[in-house]
XYZ file of C-alpha atoms in Angstrom:
138
model
C 159.204 45.455 -106.675
C 161.183 43.459 -108.915
C 164.702 44.668 -108.399
C 167.391 43.467 -111.664
C 170.759 43.937 -111.319
C 172.530 46.606 -113.981
C 175.800 45.324 -115.934
C 179.096 47.031 -114.587
C 179.867 50.337 -116.598
C 182.742 49.128 -118.387
C 185.856 51.403 -117.467
C 187.894 53.970 -120.075
C 191.236 53.176 -121.259
C 192.560 56.009 -122.925
C 195.447 55.876 -125.984
C 196.982 59.740 -126.467
C 199.056 61.017 -128.556
C 202.705 61.824 -126.702
C 205.031 62.783 -130.274
C 205.422 61.157 -133.130
C 201.671 62.317 -135.472
C 202.180 64.465 -138.332
C 205.337 63.534 -139.286
C 206.814 63.418 -143.383
C 209.226 60.940 -144.350
C 210.880 60.223 -148.255
C 209.535 56.788 -149.447
C 212.151 54.829 -151.548
C 211.631 51.778 -153.454
C 214.620 49.175 -154.286
C 215.317 48.949 -157.930
C 212.498 46.714 -160.192
C 210.495 46.532 -157.160
C 206.819 47.913 -156.796
C 206.771 49.043 -152.698
C 207.675 51.672 -151.709
C 209.058 51.666 -148.250
C 209.394 54.814 -145.367
C 210.857 55.194 -142.491
C 210.304 57.731 -139.956
C 211.881 58.841 -138.122
C 210.135 59.976 -134.946
C 208.885 56.619 -132.808
C 204.974 56.869 -132.308
C 204.229 57.242 -128.595
C 201.161 57.393 -126.504
C 200.761 57.463 -122.968
C 197.641 55.325 -121.840
C 195.467 56.629 -119.099
C 192.473 55.038 -116.663
C 191.524 51.860 -116.409
C 192.338 49.601 -113.646
C 195.394 49.335 -111.445
C 194.896 45.124 -110.616
C 194.973 44.795 -114.577
C 198.359 43.686 -115.179
C 200.437 44.136 -118.297
C 198.715 46.955 -120.305
C 199.132 46.745 -124.565
C 198.866 48.582 -126.940
C 197.465 47.762 -130.399
C 199.411 49.688 -133.153
C 197.640 49.247 -137.291
C 197.603 51.111 -140.277
C 193.888 51.694 -141.178
C 194.844 52.954 -144.451
C 194.626 50.640 -147.431
C 197.539 48.988 -149.081
C 199.366 49.874 -146.015
C 201.892 46.986 -143.853
C 204.156 47.413 -141.410
C 207.247 45.089 -142.889
C 209.881 42.938 -141.177
C 212.589 44.587 -139.938
C 215.668 42.817 -138.805
C 214.786 41.336 -134.966
C 217.742 43.320 -133.903
C 215.824 46.742 -134.653
C 212.849 45.948 -132.902
C 212.158 45.984 -129.006
C 211.375 43.469 -127.191
C 208.658 44.462 -125.931
C 206.248 44.468 -129.423
C 204.853 41.232 -130.782
C 203.584 41.136 -134.383
C 199.917 39.550 -135.360
C 199.545 39.721 -139.077
C 200.011 43.386 -139.445
C 198.889 44.536 -136.427
C 201.840 45.286 -133.874
C 201.086 44.373 -130.459
C 203.112 46.629 -127.532
C 203.883 46.272 -124.121
C 203.065 49.610 -121.554
C 205.997 50.792 -119.844
C 206.360 53.582 -117.779
C 202.757 54.707 -118.957
C 203.743 54.861 -122.623
C 204.458 52.544 -125.501
C 205.493 52.830 -128.691
C 207.182 51.923 -131.633
C 209.105 52.821 -135.412
C 207.179 53.277 -137.827
C 208.276 51.966 -140.977
C 205.568 51.333 -143.146
C 205.432 49.713 -147.115
C 203.039 51.148 -149.770
C 202.661 50.681 -153.555
C 202.286 54.547 -153.989
C 205.350 56.982 -152.671
C 203.157 59.505 -151.595
C 201.255 58.272 -148.976
C 199.226 59.869 -146.160
C 198.905 56.722 -143.518
C 196.854 56.837 -140.420
C 198.128 54.680 -137.464
C 195.773 53.899 -134.964
C 196.897 52.919 -131.369
C 194.385 51.128 -129.196
C 194.451 49.527 -125.460
C 194.227 45.815 -125.654
C 191.120 46.095 -123.357
C 189.674 42.915 -121.045
C 185.672 42.939 -120.622
C 185.312 45.527 -117.764
C 187.471 48.194 -119.909
C 185.996 50.460 -122.970
C 189.451 51.330 -124.926
C 189.417 54.362 -126.782
C 192.071 54.323 -129.583
C 194.450 57.309 -130.831
C 195.536 58.035 -134.243
C 198.442 59.575 -135.939
C 199.020 60.777 -139.433
C 202.073 60.244 -141.428
C 203.054 60.908 -144.613
C 205.509 59.805 -147.275
C 206.213 61.354 -150.344
């Protein structure tokens, strides 16, 4: 009988919403601007569960999946040192099992429901499970 090796089963790494979901804030536009900016008061926080202990530094990717939504640059002093920008995606280092961002979003309309996805950055031996936030500008 021929015995074939099975590929290893990936370890699940899961992001779980801790706080910041279902919040609302007012959108503002500067005079003559076609874009509205909304600053949400509570940070979006996820807890990361699972994975291997020898993974090293764990990262979480935050991205807005709502069409037209972007994370605008903010004052460099206001962004934590553990945050990196990659296009319209924010990559955050997990500290004490959690990752968070302050949600500043820009969109072409004032009243928008945003979906923000937080997904652990994985390696080949892991399967990431994302969490999502729903936040509303008005």
